[in-house]
Amino acid sequence: GAVVSQHPSWVICKSGTSVKIECRSLDFQATTMFWYRQFPKQSLMLMATSNEGSKATYEQGVEKDKFLINHASLTLSTLTVTSAHPEDSSFYICSARGTSGNNEQFFGPGTRLTVL
Amino acid sequence: AQSVTQLGSHVSVSEGALVLLRCNYSSSVPPYLFWYVQYPNQGLQLLLKYTSAATLVKGINGFEAEFKKSETSFHLTKPSAHMSDAAEYFCAVTGTLWDDKIIFGKGTRLHILP
């Protein structure tokens, strides 16, 4: 089946630093990747949609200058949390949609970000 | 606009008993509905999906769900719970299969009692 990986699985950083999270589709080409944020005991909230080679589309209320998304290839998208603060601590999950036409999204295992 | 409501943030059932996880949806257009499962430290896995074909949908691991338009429900069931079913379950809705946005419920944690 389609596998999506994320790296790192968890990261702890100091306030004010930037953190990059990678999302890779391991055995398929992903034309579209999605980034979600999951707070404890809450839903997954879509942050942005990225298509390979074009700018990401951000959901309302998501700061595009703070959450930089790059989708430079059909197998890799990155989310960079710039100047991270404690309120950015969360579980970040990516998903990828392939080119097979069935439109199913395959989810990565998530990255736990803790900002001290 | 679409939304889903999952009733019960925690559900406990005994091993071998019926599993019933409730999901009600709201949609201004005919919905497509999904159930996902999330095991600890893992990604979301699709259990099953309703795409306007048969109202009773069978998924993986013995789960099934029935789409009831009159009740705006899409409850997830399994006749006999296994210990391995302990996980977080998410109901989700989207407007069409080609719609980018999947709206998730808050999730239900399923506990299996020995």
PDB file of C-alpha atoms in Angstrom:
ATOM      1  CA  GLY A   1       0.000   0.000   0.000  1.00  0.00           C
ATOM      2  CA  ALA A   2       0.886   3.659  -0.226  1.00  0.00           C
ATOM      3  CA  VAL A   3       3.236   4.766   2.525  1.00  0.00           C
ATOM      4  CA  VAL A   4       3.845   8.281   3.756  1.00  0.00           C
ATOM      5  CA  SER A   5       6.664   9.055   6.160  1.00  0.00           C
ATOM      6  CA  GLN A   6       7.377  12.080   8.289  1.00  0.00           C
ATOM      7  CA  HIS A   7      10.635  13.202   9.789  1.00  0.00           C
ATOM      8  CA  PRO A   8      11.282  13.833  12.551  1.00  0.00           C
ATOM      9  CA  SER A   9       8.688  11.949  14.557  1.00  0.00           C
ATOM     10  CA  TRP A  10       9.214  14.328  17.422  1.00  0.00           C
ATOM     11  CA  VAL A  11      11.196  17.497  17.989  1.00  0.00           C
ATOM     12  CA  ILE A  12      11.858  19.802  20.913  1.00  0.00           C
ATOM     13  CA  CYS A  13      13.136  23.275  20.223  1.00  0.00           C
ATOM     14  CA  LYS A  14      13.688  26.576  21.950  1.00  0.00           C
ATOM     15  CA  SER A  15      11.346  29.483  21.462  1.00  0.00           C
ATOM     16  CA  GLY A  16      12.385  31.643  18.537  1.00  0.00           C
ATOM     17  CA  THR A  17      14.023  28.909  16.511  1.00  0.00           C
ATOM     18  CA  SER A  18      12.726  27.425  13.268  1.00  0.00           C
ATOM     19  CA  VAL A  19      11.831  23.794  12.742  1.00  0.00           C
ATOM     20  CA  LYS A  20      11.474  21.906   9.463  1.00  0.00           C
ATOM     21  CA  ILE A  21       9.257  18.842   9.123  1.00  0.00           C
ATOM     22  CA  GLU A  22       9.498  16.591   6.090  1.00  0.00           C
ATOM     23  CA  CYS A  23       6.719  14.582   4.510  1.00  0.00           C
ATOM     24  CA  ARG A  24       7.601  11.949   1.939  1.00  0.00           C
ATOM     25  CA  SER A  25       5.527   9.624  -0.188  1.00  0.00           C
ATOM     26  CA  LEU A  26       7.688   6.505  -0.304  1.00  0.00           C
ATOM     27  CA  ASP A  27       6.162   4.392  -3.050  1.00  0.00           C
ATOM     28  CA  PHE A  28       4.009   6.743  -5.088  1.00  0.00           C
ATOM     29  CA  GLN A  29       4.071  10.194  -6.577  1.00  0.00           C
ATOM     30  CA  ALA A  30       1.990  12.733  -4.705  1.00  0.00           C
ATOM     31  CA  THR A  31       0.654  15.591  -6.777  1.00  0.00           C
ATOM     32  CA  THR A  32      -1.001  17.090  -3.728  1.00  0.00           C
ATOM     33  CA  MET A  33       0.036  17.058  -0.099  1.00  0.00           C
ATOM     34  CA  PHE A  34      -1.876  18.343   2.877  1.00  0.00           C
ATOM     35  CA  TRP A  35      -0.716  19.570   6.250  1.00  0.00           C
ATOM     36  CA  TYR A  36      -2.887  19.171   9.322  1.00  0.00           C
ATOM     37  CA  ARG A  37      -2.535  20.213  12.917  1.00  0.00           C
ATOM     38  CA  GLN A  38      -3.999  18.123  15.709  1.00  0.00           C
ATOM     39  CA  PHE A  39      -4.481  19.514  19.202  1.00  0.00           C
ATOM     40  CA  PRO A  40      -5.043  17.125  22.115  1.00  0.00           C
ATOM     41  CA  LYS A  41      -8.585  15.800  22.159  1.00  0.00           C
ATOM     42  CA  GLN A  42      -9.458  17.819  19.065  1.00  0.00           C
ATOM     43  CA  SER A  43      -9.992  17.249  15.377  1.00  0.00           C
ATOM     44  CA  LEU A  44      -7.382  17.346  12.696  1.00  0.00           C
ATOM     45  CA  MET A  45      -7.461  20.855  11.308  1.00  0.00           C
ATOM     46  CA  LEU A  46      -6.331  21.423   7.736  1.00  0.00           C
ATOM     47  CA  MET A  47      -3.612  24.047   7.624  1.00  0.00           C
ATOM     48  CA  ALA A  48      -2.707  24.115   3.955  1.00  0.00           C
ATOM     49  CA  THR A  49      -2.799  22.290   0.660  1.00  0.00           C
ATOM     50  CA  SER A  50       0.277  22.130  -1.512  1.00  0.00           C
ATOM     51  CA  ASN A  51       0.579  21.089  -5.118  1.00  0.00           C
ATOM     52  CA  GLU A  52       3.924  20.137  -6.567  1.00  0.00           C
ATOM     53  CA  GLY A  53       5.639  23.109  -8.115  1.00  0.00           C
ATOM     54  CA  SER A  54       3.178  25.752  -6.998  1.00  0.00           C
ATOM     55  CA  LYS A  55       2.481  27.855  -3.945  1.00  0.00           C
ATOM     56  CA  ALA A  56       0.559  26.343  -1.091  1.00  0.00           C
ATOM     57  CA  THR A  57      -3.032  27.315  -0.396  1.00  0.00           C
ATOM     58  CA  TYR A  58      -3.501  28.177   3.260  1.00  0.00           C
ATOM     59  CA  GLU A  59      -6.677  27.852   5.255  1.00  0.00           C
ATOM     60  CA  GLN A  60      -8.208  30.912   6.816  1.00  0.00           C
ATOM     61  CA  GLY A  61      -6.427  31.894   9.988  1.00  0.00           C
ATOM     62  CA  VAL A  62      -3.178  30.086   9.189  1.00  0.00           C
ATOM     63  CA  GLU A  63      -0.210  32.425   8.975  1.00  0.00           C
ATOM     64  CA  LYS A  64       1.589  31.682   5.724  1.00  0.00           C
ATOM     65  CA  ASP A  65       4.706  33.546   6.854  1.00  0.00           C
ATOM     66  CA  LYS A  66       4.919  31.453   9.978  1.00  0.00           C
ATOM     67  CA  PHE A  67       4.169  28.076   8.440  1.00  0.00           C
ATOM     68  CA  LEU A  68       6.238  27.866   5.274  1.00  0.00           C
ATOM     69  CA  ILE A  69       5.344  25.004   2.964  1.00  0.00           C
ATOM     70  CA  ASN A  70       7.453  23.813   0.074  1.00  0.00           C
ATOM     71  CA  HIS A  71       6.457  21.036  -2.330  1.00  0.00           C
ATOM     72  CA  ALA A  72       9.460  20.900  -4.596  1.00  0.00           C
ATOM     73  CA  SER A  73       9.051  17.348  -5.861  1.00  0.00           C
ATOM     74  CA  LEU A  74       6.360  14.727  -6.326  1.00  0.00           C
ATOM     75  CA  THR A  75       7.581  12.841  -3.263  1.00  0.00           C
ATOM     76  CA  LEU A  76       8.540  15.553  -0.788  1.00  0.00           C
ATOM     77  CA  SER A  77       6.817  18.408   0.981  1.00  0.00           C
ATOM     78  CA  THR A  78       8.251  20.348   3.886  1.00  0.00           C
ATOM     79  CA  LEU A  79       6.633  22.429   6.596  1.00  0.00           C
ATOM     80  CA  THR A  80       8.839  24.960   8.332  1.00  0.00           C
ATOM     81  CA  VAL A  81       7.591  26.520  11.537  1.00  0.00           C
ATOM     82  CA  THR A  82       9.443  29.818  11.708  1.00  0.00           C
ATOM     83  CA  SER A  83      10.270  31.564  14.972  1.00  0.00           C
ATOM     84  CA  ALA A  84       8.417  28.900  16.902  1.00  0.00           C
ATOM     85  CA  HIS A  85       6.670  29.753  20.160  1.00  0.00           C
ATOM     86  CA  PRO A  86       5.132  27.523  22.831  1.00  0.00           C
ATOM     87  CA  GLU A  87       1.663  27.984  21.335  1.00  0.00           C
ATOM     88  CA  ASP A  88       2.933  26.293  18.170  1.00  0.00           C
ATOM     89  CA  SER A  89       3.455  23.076  20.114  1.00  0.00           C
ATOM     90  CA  SER A  90       1.203  20.512  18.536  1.00  0.00           C
ATOM     91  CA  PHE A  91       0.986  17.319  16.521  1.00  0.00           C
ATOM     92  CA  TYR A  92       1.490  17.967  12.820  1.00  0.00           C
ATOM     93  CA  ILE A  93       0.263  15.388  10.310  1.00  0.00           C
ATOM     94  CA  CYS A  94       0.745  15.369   6.575  1.00  0.00           C
ATOM     95  CA  SER A  95      -1.157  13.438   3.961  1.00  0.00           C
ATOM     96  CA  ALA A  96      -0.510  12.790   0.319  1.00  0.00           C
ATOM     97  CA  ARG A  97      -2.787  12.175  -2.607  1.00  0.00           C
ATOM     98  CA  GLY A  98      -1.469  10.234  -5.540  1.00  0.00           C
ATOM     99  CA  THR A  99      -2.098  10.248  -9.242  1.00  0.00           C
ATOM    100  CA  SER A 100      -4.076   7.037  -9.414  1.00  0.00           C
ATOM    101  CA  GLY A 101      -7.367   8.864  -9.711  1.00  0.00           C
ATOM    102  CA  ASN A 102      -9.156   7.463  -6.663  1.00  0.00           C
ATOM    103  CA  ASN A 103      -8.397  10.620  -4.699  1.00  0.00           C
ATOM    104  CA  GLU A 104      -7.663   8.836  -1.436  1.00  0.00           C
ATOM    105  CA  GLN A 105      -5.351  10.594   0.976  1.00  0.00           C
ATOM    106  CA  PHE A 106      -2.625   8.615   2.719  1.00  0.00           C
ATOM    107  CA  PHE A 107      -1.519   9.922   6.071  1.00  0.00           C
ATOM    108  CA  GLY A 108       1.900  10.154   7.639  1.00  0.00           C
ATOM    109  CA  PRO A 109       2.562   9.137  11.247  1.00  0.00           C
ATOM    110  CA  GLY A 110       2.737  12.702  12.477  1.00  0.00           C
ATOM    111  CA  THR A 111       5.375  14.878  14.115  1.00  0.00           C
ATOM    112  CA  ARG A 112       5.124  15.984  17.721  1.00  0.00           C
ATOM    113  CA  LEU A 113       6.530  19.506  18.100  1.00  0.00           C
ATOM    114  CA  THR A 114       7.273  20.891  21.549  1.00  0.00           C
ATOM    115  CA  VAL A 115       8.488  24.446  21.838  1.00  0.00           C
ATOM    116  CA  LEU A 116      10.064  25.361  25.155  1.00  0.00           C
TER     117      LEU A 116
ATOM    118  CA  ALA B   1     -20.414  23.417   4.385  1.00  0.00           C
ATOM    119  CA  GLN B   2     -19.826  20.079   6.038  1.00  0.00           C
ATOM    120  CA  SER B   3     -19.325  18.988   9.622  1.00  0.00           C
ATOM    121  CA  VAL B   4     -19.325  15.804  11.635  1.00  0.00           C
ATOM    122  CA  THR B   5     -20.143  15.115  15.253  1.00  0.00           C
ATOM    123  CA  GLN B   6     -18.840  12.040  16.999  1.00  0.00           C
ATOM    124  CA  LEU B   7     -20.829  11.127  20.077  1.00  0.00           C
ATOM    125  CA  GLY B   8     -18.609  10.047  22.914  1.00  0.00           C
ATOM    126  CA  SER B   9     -14.946  10.909  23.160  1.00  0.00           C
ATOM    127  CA  HIS B  10     -14.330   7.566  24.905  1.00  0.00           C
ATOM    128  CA  VAL B  11     -16.108   4.263  24.411  1.00  0.00           C
ATOM    129  CA  SER B  12     -15.320   1.088  26.326  1.00  0.00           C
ATOM    130  CA  VAL B  13     -16.481  -2.355  25.300  1.00  0.00           C
ATOM    131  CA  SER B  14     -15.584  -5.837  26.461  1.00  0.00           C
ATOM    132  CA  GLU B  15     -13.595  -8.111  24.214  1.00  0.00           C
ATOM    133  CA  GLY B  16     -16.036 -10.031  22.052  1.00  0.00           C
ATOM    134  CA  ALA B  17     -18.813  -7.480  22.460  1.00  0.00           C
ATOM    135  CA  LEU B  18     -20.388  -5.306  19.794  1.00  0.00           C
ATOM    136  CA  VAL B  19     -18.554  -2.125  18.884  1.00  0.00           C
ATOM    137  CA  LEU B  20     -20.700   0.894  18.021  1.00  0.00           C
ATOM    138  CA  LEU B  21     -19.125   4.273  17.348  1.00  0.00           C
ATOM    139  CA  ARG B  22     -21.542   7.039  16.487  1.00  0.00           C
ATOM    140  CA  CYS B  23     -21.149   9.725  13.855  1.00  0.00           C
ATOM    141  CA  ASN B  24     -23.653  12.292  12.654  1.00  0.00           C
ATOM    142  CA  TYR B  25     -22.937  14.557   9.745  1.00  0.00           C
ATOM    143  CA  SER B  26     -24.158  17.822   8.354  1.00  0.00           C
ATOM    144  CA  SER B  27     -23.746  18.631   4.698  1.00  0.00           C
ATOM    145  CA  SER B  28     -25.308  21.052   2.253  1.00  0.00           C
ATOM    146  CA  VAL B  29     -24.532  18.678  -0.605  1.00  0.00           C
ATOM    147  CA  PRO B  30     -24.625  14.895  -0.881  1.00  0.00           C
ATOM    148  CA  PRO B  31     -21.772  13.807   1.361  1.00  0.00           C
ATOM    149  CA  TYR B  32     -18.963  11.365   1.045  1.00  0.00           C
ATOM    150  CA  LEU B  33     -18.154   9.903   4.446  1.00  0.00           C
ATOM    151  CA  PHE B  34     -15.119   8.162   5.878  1.00  0.00           C
ATOM    152  CA  TRP B  35     -13.974   6.369   8.974  1.00  0.00           C
ATOM    153  CA  TYR B  36     -10.279   6.453   9.816  1.00  0.00           C
ATOM    154  CA  VAL B  37      -8.396   4.676  12.585  1.00  0.00           C
ATOM    155  CA  GLN B  38      -5.291   6.005  14.306  1.00  0.00           C
ATOM    156  CA  TYR B  39      -3.137   3.696  16.387  1.00  0.00           C
ATOM    157  CA  PRO B  40      -0.659   5.211  18.867  1.00  0.00           C
ATOM    158  CA  ASN B  41       2.239   6.905  17.143  1.00  0.00           C
ATOM    159  CA  GLN B  42       0.930   6.005  13.708  1.00  0.00           C
ATOM    160  CA  GLY B  43      -0.770   7.766  10.846  1.00  0.00           C
ATOM    161  CA  LEU B  44      -4.446   7.622   9.963  1.00  0.00           C
ATOM    162  CA  GLN B  45      -5.597   4.505   8.137  1.00  0.00           C
ATOM    163  CA  LEU B  46      -8.771   4.429   6.074  1.00  0.00           C
ATOM    164  CA  LEU B  47     -11.244   1.880   7.448  1.00  0.00           C
ATOM    165  CA  LEU B  48     -14.042   2.445   4.972  1.00  0.00           C
ATOM    166  CA  LYS B  49     -15.761   5.073   2.877  1.00  0.00           C
ATOM    167  CA  TYR B  50     -19.265   5.842   1.619  1.00  0.00           C
ATOM    168  CA  THR B  51     -19.417   7.271  -1.874  1.00  0.00           C
ATOM    169  CA  SER B  52     -23.144   7.214  -2.679  1.00  0.00           C
ATOM    170  CA  ALA B  53     -23.229   3.606  -3.793  1.00  0.00           C
ATOM    171  CA  ALA B  54     -24.396   0.964  -1.297  1.00  0.00           C
ATOM    172  CA  THR B  55     -25.586   2.404   2.002  1.00  0.00           C
ATOM    173  CA  LEU B  56     -23.994  -0.448   3.962  1.00  0.00           C
ATOM    174  CA  VAL B  57     -20.262  -0.191   3.581  1.00  0.00           C
ATOM    175  CA  LYS B  58     -17.858  -2.924   4.590  1.00  0.00           C
ATOM    176  CA  GLY B  59     -14.317  -2.050   5.519  1.00  0.00           C
ATOM    177  CA  ILE B  60     -11.153  -3.618   6.791  1.00  0.00           C
ATOM    178  CA  ASN B  61     -10.721  -5.531  10.042  1.00  0.00           C
ATOM    179  CA  GLY B  62     -14.392  -6.566  10.164  1.00  0.00           C
ATOM    180  CA  PHE B  63     -15.782  -3.043  10.487  1.00  0.00           C
ATOM    181  CA  GLU B  64     -18.803  -1.768   8.632  1.00  0.00           C
ATOM    182  CA  ALA B  65     -20.894   1.383   8.588  1.00  0.00           C
ATOM    183  CA  GLU B  66     -24.367   2.239   7.375  1.00  0.00           C
ATOM    184  CA  PHE B  67     -25.280   5.526   5.753  1.00  0.00           C
ATOM    185  CA  LYS B  68     -28.718   6.693   6.902  1.00  0.00           C
ATOM    186  CA  LYS B  69     -29.766   9.872   5.183  1.00  0.00           C
ATOM    187  CA  SER B  70     -32.947  10.269   7.229  1.00  0.00           C
ATOM    188  CA  GLU B  71     -30.906  10.229  10.422  1.00  0.00           C
ATOM    189  CA  THR B  72     -27.841  11.972   8.956  1.00  0.00           C
ATOM    190  CA  SER B  73     -25.779   9.232  10.528  1.00  0.00           C
ATOM    191  CA  PHE B  74     -22.855   7.031   9.579  1.00  0.00           C
ATOM    192  CA  HIS B  75     -22.251   4.839  12.614  1.00  0.00           C
ATOM    193  CA  LEU B  76     -19.362   2.391  12.688  1.00  0.00           C
ATOM    194  CA  THR B  77     -19.915  -1.136  13.957  1.00  0.00           C
ATOM    195  CA  LYS B  78     -18.058  -4.380  14.474  1.00  0.00           C
ATOM    196  CA  PRO B  79     -19.817  -7.516  15.755  1.00  0.00           C
ATOM    197  CA  SER B  80     -17.038  -8.717  18.033  1.00  0.00           C
ATOM    198  CA  ALA B  81     -14.333  -6.491  19.490  1.00  0.00           C
ATOM    199  CA  HIS B  82     -10.706  -7.570  19.599  1.00  0.00           C
ATOM    200  CA  MET B  83      -8.016  -6.170  21.841  1.00  0.00           C
ATOM    201  CA  SER B  84      -6.232  -4.961  18.725  1.00  0.00           C
ATOM    202  CA  ASP B  85      -9.173  -2.649  17.951  1.00  0.00           C
ATOM    203  CA  ALA B  86      -8.148  -0.283  20.745  1.00  0.00           C
ATOM    204  CA  ALA B  87      -7.358   2.973  18.954  1.00  0.00           C
ATOM    205  CA  GLU B  88      -8.665   6.420  18.072  1.00  0.00           C
ATOM    206  CA  TYR B  89     -11.382   6.504  15.431  1.00  0.00           C
ATOM    207  CA  PHE B  90     -12.227   9.523  13.306  1.00  0.00           C
ATOM    208  CA  CYS B  91     -15.323  10.108  11.248  1.00  0.00           C
ATOM    209  CA  ALA B  92     -14.842  12.495   8.336  1.00  0.00           C
ATOM    210  CA  VAL B  93     -16.873  14.102   5.575  1.00  0.00           C
ATOM    211  CA  THR B  94     -16.176  15.775   2.289  1.00  0.00           C
ATOM    212  CA  GLY B  95     -18.414  17.255  -0.345  1.00  0.00           C
ATOM    213  CA  THR B  96     -17.269  15.142  -3.253  1.00  0.00           C
ATOM    214  CA  LEU B  97     -14.541  12.660  -3.868  1.00  0.00           C
ATOM    215  CA  TRP B  98     -12.656  15.354  -5.729  1.00  0.00           C
ATOM    216  CA  ASP B  99     -13.000  17.931  -2.985  1.00  0.00           C
ATOM    217  CA  ASP B 100      -9.676  18.683  -1.393  1.00  0.00           C
ATOM    218  CA  LYS B 101     -10.949  19.292   2.114  1.00  0.00           C
ATOM    219  CA  ILE B 102     -11.765  16.483   4.488  1.00  0.00           C
ATOM    220  CA  ILE B 103     -13.534  17.625   7.664  1.00  0.00           C
ATOM    221  CA  PHE B 104     -12.786  15.437  10.667  1.00  0.00           C
ATOM    222  CA  GLY B 105     -14.746  14.768  13.806  1.00  0.00           C
ATOM    223  CA  LYS B 106     -13.057  15.101  17.171  1.00  0.00           C
ATOM    224  CA  GLY B 107     -12.408  11.409  17.404  1.00  0.00           C
ATOM    225  CA  THR B 108     -13.504   8.584  19.676  1.00  0.00           C
ATOM    226  CA  ARG B 109     -11.049   6.596  21.741  1.00  0.00           C
ATOM    227  CA  LEU B 110     -12.084   2.944  21.797  1.00  0.00           C
ATOM    228  CA  HIS B 111     -11.030   0.958  24.855  1.00  0.00           C
ATOM    229  CA  ILE B 112     -11.305  -2.826  24.864  1.00  0.00           C
ATOM    230  CA  LEU B 113     -11.799  -4.447  28.248  1.00  0.00           C
ATOM    231  CA  PRO B 114     -10.441  -7.970  28.759  1.00  0.00           C
TER     232      PRO B 114
END
